[in-house]
Tab-separated table of C-alpha atoms in Angstrom:
chain	number	residue	atom	x	y	z
A	16	MET	CA	0.018	0.111	-0.119
A	17	GLN	CA	1.555	3.441	-1.251
A	18	ILE	CA	1.214	6.145	1.638
A	19	LYS	CA	1.399	9.547	-0.422
A	20	THR	CA	0.496	12.067	2.352
A	21	ASP	CA	0.488	12.853	5.651
A	22	THR	CA	-3.335	12.344	5.670
A	23	GLU	CA	-3.313	8.780	4.121
A	24	GLY	CA	-0.323	7.874	6.951
A	25	MET	CA	-2.463	9.149	9.650
A	26	ALA	CA	-5.903	7.708	8.127
A	27	LEU	CA	-3.926	4.447	8.176
A	28	ALA	CA	-2.647	4.674	11.858
A	29	LEU	CA	-6.180	5.587	12.838
A	30	GLU	CA	-7.537	2.438	11.237
A	31	TRP	CA	-5.018	0.710	13.344
A	32	ALA	CA	-5.624	2.371	16.590
A	33	ALA	CA	-9.530	1.317	16.251
A	34	LYS	CA	-7.825	-2.386	16.573
A	35	GLY	CA	-7.526	-1.740	19.879
A	36	MET	CA	-11.015	-0.382	21.049
A	37	TYR	CA	-11.978	-2.663	23.314
A	38	ILE	CA	-8.643	-3.528	24.992
A	39	THR	CA	-6.281	-0.820	25.886
A	40	ALA	CA	-8.289	0.978	28.808
A	41	PRO	CA	-7.118	2.771	30.746
A	42	ASN	CA	-4.724	3.497	28.281
A	43	PRO	CA	-5.964	5.455	25.002
A	44	ARG	CA	-6.279	3.505	21.850
A	45	ILE	CA	-3.271	4.404	19.758
A	46	GLY	CA	-2.086	3.218	16.336
A	47	CYS	CA	1.133	3.833	14.609
A	48	VAL	CA	1.994	3.132	10.916
A	49	ILE	CA	6.129	3.335	9.850
A	50	VAL	CA	6.413	4.641	6.235
A	51	LYS	CA	9.425	4.583	3.902
A	52	ASP	CA	9.686	5.619	0.715
A	53	GLY	CA	6.149	5.657	0.484
A	54	GLU	CA	5.782	2.059	1.647
A	55	VAL	CA	4.171	0.660	5.030
A	56	ILE	CA	7.096	-1.042	6.389
A	57	GLY	CA	5.446	-1.686	10.244
A	58	ALA	CA	2.322	-0.807	12.114
A	59	GLY	CA	0.795	-1.700	15.271
A	60	HIS	CA	-1.634	-0.570	17.735
A	61	THR	CA	-1.428	-0.543	21.833
A	62	GLN	CA	-1.731	-3.600	23.709
A	63	PRO	CA	-3.925	-4.420	26.900
A	64	ALA	CA	-2.541	-2.179	29.989
A	65	GLY	CA	1.092	-3.250	31.140
A	66	GLN	CA	2.019	-4.663	27.663
A	67	ALA	CA	3.565	-2.838	24.289
A	68	HIS	CA	2.220	0.477	22.854
A	69	ALA	CA	1.856	1.024	19.252
A	70	GLU	CA	5.155	2.524	18.291
A	71	ILE	CA	6.701	-0.667	20.237
A	72	GLN	CA	4.106	-3.039	18.241
A	73	ALA	CA	5.212	-1.200	15.018
A	74	LEU	CA	8.627	-1.392	15.354
A	75	ARG	CA	8.714	-5.080	16.303
A	76	ASP	CA	6.510	-5.657	13.265
A	77	ALA	CA	9.151	-3.769	10.913
A	78	ALA	CA	11.948	-5.960	12.389
A	79	ALA	CA	9.744	-9.247	12.068
A	80	ARG	CA	9.559	-8.261	8.518
A	81	GLY	CA	13.286	-7.527	7.889
A	82	ASN	CA	12.678	-3.695	7.293
A	83	ASP	CA	15.314	-0.790	8.135
A	84	VAL	CA	13.383	1.692	9.981
A	85	ARG	CA	16.407	4.165	10.017
A	86	GLY	CA	15.205	7.757	8.409
A	87	ALA	CA	11.337	6.243	7.894
A	88	THR	CA	8.494	8.255	9.272
A	89	ALA	CA	6.213	7.346	12.034
A	90	TYR	CA	2.520	8.389	11.942
A	91	VAL	CA	1.184	7.963	15.470
A	92	THR	CA	-2.290	9.010	16.625
A	93	LEU	CA	-1.235	10.346	19.795
A	94	GLU	CA	2.136	12.048	20.818
A	95	PRO	CA	4.426	9.136	22.028
A	96	CYS	CA	4.737	8.604	25.935
A	97	SER	CA	8.133	10.150	27.192
A	98	HIS	CA	8.053	8.891	30.848
A	99	TYR	CA	8.166	5.067	32.595
A	100	GLY	CA	5.081	3.830	33.889
A	101	ARG	CA	3.497	0.353	32.970
A	102	THR	CA	6.364	0.187	30.087
A	103	PRO	CA	9.319	2.266	29.175
A	104	PRO	CA	9.057	5.378	27.150
A	105	CYS	CA	7.930	5.619	23.602
A	106	SER	CA	9.992	8.513	22.689
A	107	LYS	CA	12.889	6.881	23.603
A	108	ALA	CA	12.455	3.761	21.450
A	109	LEU	CA	11.671	5.896	18.384
A	110	VAL	CA	15.054	7.897	18.813
A	111	GLU	CA	17.192	4.635	19.342
A	112	ALA	CA	15.459	3.164	16.243
A	113	GLY	CA	16.669	6.055	14.239
A	114	LEU	CA	13.329	7.296	12.932
A	115	GLY	CA	13.689	10.602	10.626
A	116	ARG	CA	10.048	12.092	11.121
A	117	VAL	CA	7.376	11.401	13.536
A	118	VAL	CA	3.761	12.636	12.932
A	119	ALA	CA	1.221	12.735	15.910
A	120	ALA	CA	-2.382	13.683	15.507
A	121	MET	CA	-2.504	15.045	18.961
A	122	GLY	CA	-0.262	16.187	22.087
A	123	ASP	CA	-1.139	13.745	25.196
A	124	PRO	CA	-3.219	15.692	27.445
A	125	ASN	CA	-1.285	13.438	30.260
A	126	PRO	CA	0.574	15.999	32.313
A	127	LEU	CA	3.322	13.220	32.536
A	128	VAL	CA	3.678	13.672	28.815
A	129	ALA	CA	2.116	17.063	27.738
A	130	GLY	CA	4.765	18.067	25.150
A	131	ARG	CA	7.866	16.498	26.249
A	132	GLY	CA	7.561	13.510	23.923
A	133	MET	CA	7.608	15.358	21.053
A	134	ALA	CA	10.372	17.861	22.621
A	135	GLN	CA	12.338	14.393	23.160
A	136	LEU	CA	12.270	13.644	19.565
A	137	GLU	CA	13.089	17.230	18.177
A	138	ALA	CA	15.881	17.421	20.350
A	139	ALA	CA	17.503	14.224	18.992
A	140	GLY	CA	17.287	15.688	15.636
A	141	ILE	CA	13.688	13.814	14.402
A	142	ALA	CA	11.260	16.161	12.411
A	143	VAL	CA	8.424	16.448	14.211
A	144	ALA	CA	4.606	17.516	13.240
A	145	ILE	CA	1.343	17.533	15.258
A	146	GLY	CA	-2.300	18.487	13.949
A	147	GLU	CA	-2.925	15.921	11.131
A	148	LEU	CA	-6.666	14.375	11.735
A	149	ALA	CA	-6.720	15.514	15.087
A	150	ASN	CA	-10.709	15.635	15.313
A	151	GLU	CA	-10.891	11.920	14.471
A	152	ALA	CA	-7.802	11.103	16.890
A	153	HIS	CA	-9.813	12.706	19.616
A	154	GLU	CA	-13.289	11.009	18.722
A	155	LEU	CA	-11.155	7.770	19.128
A	156	ASN	CA	-10.226	8.446	22.584
A	157	ILE	CA	-12.741	10.990	23.863
A	158	GLY	CA	-13.056	9.454	27.171
A	159	PHE	CA	-9.328	9.464	27.679
A	160	PHE	CA	-8.971	13.230	27.061
A	161	LYS	CA	-11.730	14.327	29.139
A	162	ARG	CA	-10.192	11.862	32.002
A	163	MET	CA	-6.976	13.695	31.593
A	164	ARG	CA	-8.067	17.224	31.770
A	165	GLN	CA	-11.111	17.280	34.039
A	166	GLY	CA	-10.763	14.028	36.072
A	167	LEU	CA	-13.799	12.629	34.845
A	168	PRO	CA	-14.995	10.091	32.408
A	169	TRP	CA	-17.043	10.498	29.372
A	170	VAL	CA	-20.575	9.585	30.024
A	171	ARG	CA	-22.645	8.070	27.011
A	172	LEU	CA	-26.298	7.181	28.105
A	173	LYS	CA	-28.204	4.875	25.844
A	174	THR	CA	-31.743	4.535	25.316
A	175	ALA	CA	-34.263	2.782	22.708
A	176	ALA	CA	-37.765	4.074	22.219
A	177	SER	CA	-40.640	3.881	19.593
A	178	LEU	CA	-40.600	6.953	17.249
A	179	ASP	CA	-42.964	8.793	19.893
A	180	GLY	CA	-40.599	8.123	22.639
A	181	PHE	CA	-41.555	5.659	24.455
A	182	THR	CA	-39.053	2.879	26.044
A	183	ALA	CA	-41.717	0.456	26.852
A	184	LEU	CA	-45.397	-0.102	27.396
A	185	GLU	CA	-47.328	1.464	30.476
A	186	ASN	CA	-47.190	-2.291	31.955
A	187	GLY	CA	-43.166	-2.586	31.512
A	188	GLU	CA	-42.938	-4.781	28.260
A	189	SER	CA	-40.093	-3.399	26.482
A	190	GLN	CA	-38.883	-6.550	24.195
A	191	TRP	CA	-38.090	-5.951	21.743
A	192	ILE	CA	-39.002	-2.100	20.614
A	193	THR	CA	-35.815	-1.905	18.212
A	194	GLY	CA	-34.511	-4.724	16.040
A	195	PRO	CA	-31.698	-7.215	16.297
A	196	GLU	CA	-29.264	-4.676	14.550
A	197	ALA	CA	-29.797	-2.161	16.707
A	198	ARG	CA	-29.306	-4.549	19.523
A	199	ALA	CA	-26.212	-5.645	18.112
A	200	ASP	CA	-25.048	-2.363	17.886
A	201	GLY	CA	-25.532	-1.302	21.259
A	202	HIS	CA	-23.546	-4.121	22.497
A	203	ALA	CA	-20.763	-2.878	20.571
A	204	TRP	CA	-20.961	0.436	22.359
A	205	ARG	CA	-21.317	-1.498	25.676
A	206	ALA	CA	-17.829	-3.117	24.429
A	207	ARG	CA	-15.924	0.225	24.108
A	208	ALA	CA	-17.167	1.325	27.686
A	209	CYS	CA	-15.094	0.777	30.646
A	210	VAL	CA	-18.309	0.661	32.859
A	211	ILE	CA	-21.625	0.097	32.216
A	212	LEU	CA	-23.790	1.938	34.730
A	213	THR	CA	-27.664	1.227	35.815
A	214	GLY	CA	-30.049	1.809	38.536
A	215	ILE	CA	-31.450	-0.469	41.177
A	216	GLY	CA	-35.034	0.323	39.447
A	217	THR	CA	-33.627	-1.533	36.393
A	218	VAL	CA	-32.174	-4.390	38.226
A	219	LYS	CA	-35.482	-4.942	39.549
A	220	ALA	CA	-37.805	-4.406	36.511
A	221	ASP	CA	-35.656	-6.245	34.012
A	222	ASP	CA	-33.128	-8.365	35.777
A	223	PRO	CA	-30.532	-7.447	33.079
A	224	GLN	CA	-26.864	-9.335	33.146
A	225	LEU	CA	-25.408	-6.333	31.354
A	226	THR	CA	-22.636	-7.781	29.762
A	227	VAL	CA	-21.281	-7.621	26.105
A	228	ARG	CA	-22.923	-10.354	24.261
A	229	GLY	CA	-23.967	-11.610	20.591
A	230	ILE	CA	-21.164	-9.702	18.677
A	231	ASP	CA	-18.028	-11.002	16.959
A	232	MET	CA	-15.638	-9.734	18.982
A	233	ASP	CA	-13.513	-12.132	20.944
A	234	VAL	CA	-11.451	-9.439	22.328
A	235	ALA	CA	-14.827	-7.386	23.708
A	236	ASN	CA	-15.984	-10.714	24.929
A	237	ALA	CA	-12.848	-11.344	26.814
A	238	ARG	CA	-12.680	-7.832	28.732
A	239	GLN	CA	-16.284	-7.331	29.900
A	240	PRO	CA	-16.804	-3.963	31.076
A	241	ARG	CA	-17.236	-3.200	35.145
A	242	ARG	CA	-21.112	-3.325	36.052
A	243	VAL	CA	-22.065	-0.094	38.441
A	244	ILE	CA	-25.250	-0.252	40.229
A	245	VAL	CA	-26.594	2.870	41.568
A	246	ASP	CA	-28.597	1.654	44.729
A	247	SER	CA	-28.621	4.152	47.545
A	248	ARG	CA	-30.496	1.740	50.240
A	249	LEU	CA	-28.932	-1.527	49.019
A	250	GLU	CA	-32.239	-3.092	47.808
A	251	ILE	CA	-30.440	-5.503	45.376
A	252	ASP	CA	-31.550	-8.981	45.425
A	253	LEU	CA	-28.464	-11.256	46.028
A	254	ASP	CA	-29.488	-13.495	43.128
A	255	ALA	CA	-29.803	-10.712	40.754
A	256	ARG	CA	-28.406	-11.603	37.212
A	257	ILE	CA	-26.101	-8.706	37.311
A	258	LEU	CA	-24.265	-9.954	40.274
A	259	GLN	CA	-23.277	-13.064	38.247
A	260	GLY	CA	-19.652	-13.131	36.838
A	261	GLU	CA	-17.212	-10.673	37.453
A	262	PRO	CA	-17.595	-8.276	40.716
A	263	CYS	CA	-20.045	-4.947	40.395
A	264	TRP	CA	-19.256	-1.759	42.049
A	265	ILE	CA	-22.409	-1.070	43.800
A	266	VAL	CA	-23.204	2.458	44.829
A	267	ALA	CA	-25.055	3.334	47.933
A	268	ALA	CA	-25.885	6.048	50.105
A	269	ALA	CA	-25.772	3.940	53.440
A	270	ASP	CA	-23.936	0.617	54.593
A	271	ASP	CA	-26.628	-1.663	55.679
A	272	GLY	CA	-24.429	-3.766	57.641
A	273	ASP	CA	-26.096	-7.169	56.865
A	274	LYS	CA	-26.796	-6.725	53.211
A	275	ALA	CA	-23.177	-5.134	52.882
A	276	ALA	CA	-21.224	-7.931	54.126
A	277	MET	CA	-23.254	-10.391	52.246
A	278	LEU	CA	-22.537	-8.836	49.033
A	279	ARG	CA	-18.792	-8.038	50.097
A	280	ALA	CA	-18.596	-11.992	50.961
A	281	LEU	CA	-19.556	-12.400	47.095
A	282	GLY	CA	-16.809	-10.171	45.743
A	283	HIS	CA	-18.752	-7.131	45.390
A	284	GLU	CA	-17.464	-3.784	46.488
A	285	ILE	CA	-19.688	-1.282	48.125
A	286	ILE	CA	-19.103	2.495	47.299
A	287	LEU	CA	-20.656	5.049	49.562
A	288	LEU	CA	-21.379	8.151	48.335
A	289	PRO	CA	-24.412	9.986	49.793
A	290	ASN	CA	-25.638	13.129	49.038
A	291	ALA	CA	-27.651	15.622	51.308
A	292	SER	CA	-31.066	13.955	50.514
A	293	GLY	CA	-29.796	10.687	51.532
A	294	LYS	CA	-29.555	9.364	47.832
A	295	VAL	CA	-26.284	8.681	46.109
A	296	ASP	CA	-24.296	11.796	45.217
A	297	LEU	CA	-23.742	11.365	41.138
A	298	PRO	CA	-21.453	14.078	40.431
A	299	ALA	CA	-19.385	12.498	43.342
A	300	LEU	CA	-19.317	9.086	41.544
A	301	MET	CA	-18.278	10.745	38.277
A	302	ARG	CA	-15.505	12.010	40.125
A	303	GLU	CA	-14.931	8.803	41.882
A	304	LEU	CA	-14.751	6.598	38.481
A	305	GLY	CA	-12.573	9.112	36.960
A	306	ARG	CA	-10.339	8.692	40.269
A	307	ARG	CA	-10.426	5.015	39.230
A	308	GLU	CA	-9.230	5.710	35.522
A	309	ILE	CA	-12.168	5.027	34.185
A	310	ASN	CA	-12.392	6.678	30.589
A	311	GLU	CA	-15.724	5.833	29.214
A	312	VAL	CA	-19.046	5.171	31.186
A	313	HIS	CA	-22.188	3.467	29.389
A	314	VAL	CA	-25.442	4.136	30.979
A	315	GLU	CA	-28.309	1.848	30.484
A	316	ALA	CA	-30.989	2.653	32.912
A	317	GLY	CA	-34.557	3.929	33.637
A	318	SER	CA	-36.306	6.990	33.068
A	319	LYS	CA	-35.448	8.085	36.768
A	320	LEU	CA	-31.780	7.480	37.002
A	321	ASN	CA	-31.378	8.726	33.306
A	322	ALA	CA	-33.138	12.394	34.529
A	323	SER	CA	-31.339	12.685	37.265
A	324	LEU	CA	-27.741	12.097	35.561
A	325	VAL	CA	-28.933	14.748	33.162
A	326	ARG	CA	-30.121	16.922	35.776
A	327	GLU	CA	-27.015	16.767	37.753
A	328	GLY	CA	-24.873	17.401	34.476
A	329	CYS	CA	-23.247	14.115	34.396
A	330	VAL	CA	-23.821	13.273	30.656
A	331	ASP	CA	-21.984	14.283	27.842
A	332	GLU	CA	-23.799	12.508	25.305
A	333	LEU	CA	-27.151	10.618	24.277
A	334	LEU	CA	-26.921	7.252	22.285
A	335	VAL	CA	-30.743	7.277	21.271
A	336	TYR	CA	-32.167	4.230	19.142
A	337	LEU	CA	-35.447	5.135	17.415
A	338	ALA	CA	-37.712	2.359	16.021
A	339	PRO	CA	-40.124	3.267	13.216
A	340	SER	CA	-43.552	2.380	15.384
A	341	LEU	CA	-45.798	4.142	17.929
A	342	ILE	CA	-46.771	2.848	20.874
A	343	GLY	CA	-49.265	5.748	22.054
A	344	ALA	CA	-48.779	5.530	25.510
A	345	GLY	CA	-46.062	4.213	27.884
A	346	GLN	CA	-42.834	4.879	29.754
A	347	GLY	CA	-40.656	7.749	28.800
A	348	MET	CA	-36.933	7.989	28.333
A	349	PHE	CA	-36.180	10.818	31.076
A	350	ALA	CA	-38.550	11.602	34.035
A	351	LEU	CA	-37.680	15.214	33.883
A	352	PRO	CA	-39.947	17.804	35.494
A	353	PRO	CA	-41.827	20.306	33.326
A	354	LEU	CA	-40.385	23.510	32.727
A	355	ALA	CA	-41.942	26.881	33.036
A	356	ARG	CA	-39.783	28.396	29.967
A	357	LEU	CA	-38.889	26.254	26.961
A	358	ALA	CA	-35.588	28.378	27.545
A	359	ASP	CA	-34.706	26.218	30.334
A	360	LYS	CA	-34.647	23.135	28.150
A	361	HIS	CA	-31.718	20.988	27.991
A	362	ALA	CA	-29.391	21.840	24.807
A	363	LEU	CA	-28.116	19.195	22.758
A	364	ARG	CA	-26.706	19.142	19.148
A	365	PHE	CA	-26.859	16.144	16.770
A	366	HIS	CA	-23.310	14.678	16.469
A	367	GLY	CA	-24.257	11.586	14.124
A	368	VAL	CA	-27.399	10.222	12.672
A	369	SER	CA	-27.222	6.664	10.888
A	370	GLN	CA	-30.080	3.808	10.355
A	371	VAL	CA	-28.977	0.869	11.939
A	372	GLY	CA	-31.314	-2.125	10.425
A	373	VAL	CA	-34.984	-0.781	10.743
A	374	ASP	CA	-34.237	1.767	13.313
A	375	LEU	CA	-32.655	5.054	13.755
A	376	ARG	CA	-29.307	5.722	15.848
A	377	ILE	CA	-28.611	9.254	17.007
A	378	LEU	CA	-25.884	10.552	18.704
A	379	ALA	CA	-26.755	13.935	20.622
A	380	ARG	CA	-24.109	15.651	22.746
A	381	PHE	CA	-24.679	18.322	25.508
A	382	GLU	CA	-23.380	21.871	24.789
A	383	LYS	CA	-20.587	21.320	27.298
A	384	GLN	CA	-19.185	18.430	25.072
A	385	GLU	CA	-15.304	17.999	25.201
A	386	GLN	CA	-13.520	19.836	22.515
A	387	PRO	CA	-10.315	18.771	20.710
A	388	LEU	CA	-6.824	20.070	21.744
A	389	GLU	CA	-5.453	22.820	19.749
A	390	SER	CA	-2.539	21.984	17.399
A	391	THR	CA	0.772	22.715	18.382
């Protein structure tokens, strides 16, 4: 494959970065492509935490193919790291390999890097450039960037409804409002998240597993997202399906000694975050998830928790599947209180609209959404 421009080189690096979509957290999804005389001579993407980063994978790939990387150009979707963490610095490896040029899509907002990686390369005589396809690189790691800047995860709230806005009939029946393609697509969005968050109301009503299933992604199934349950009074049934498998984080407002002890004995963690009303402090929960290196939160909850998250300013993006059907009356997406003025509405803007099977998928972001870093 011939690479003639920096845009082509970075586009290919982004394709490689996407190969790590489900495995790199809490690290960002990074791709690296090494090009010499227009030919791709090495490529790779970041492996699970503690294993090789994209640049090292690409250097190894080039070596395995018998290719000489001296003087070549490396296209990498994020500034190479310059510090010793779980792995040695990639900037040092690129210098030692004798690269002639490094093109990064974005600077790394991690304060341990933040420009030092590119500076080290430049100091070693390697030509550097930054900013190629920055928006695309930002989208791929939107949760990592938000966490590095604000200490908070990117929160994506998923819901599925009829065209007239109902998620279930009045009697609670909801399976299935949307078609199989939309449901599979929803599992792919689950898979990219670090945690799946729900509330006790959904657990009681639906007894969900909230695992990634039914999609052809072995790596996704190998790294199930952590399940997080908002349960102020620890009402959860010990036989609930969500408590099977990997341990959950259960967020409560009070420690009910007996129930909490039984849950802990089953391997689950109780996180106490009460607010002044005796419920879970949702903004504090988001700060705690950020502290635990959670990049992306995928919410699948009922109308009450959905509304509380929106009202508390905890949601960045809505992932809405609309089915081509009318129910007429039923349960809504958000149990928000009525407004006295239209000016007080929760303003969003459409980020993406596409058809998935027979259904419509809408991505809509609140006005406070993340913005890419300035190119430098």
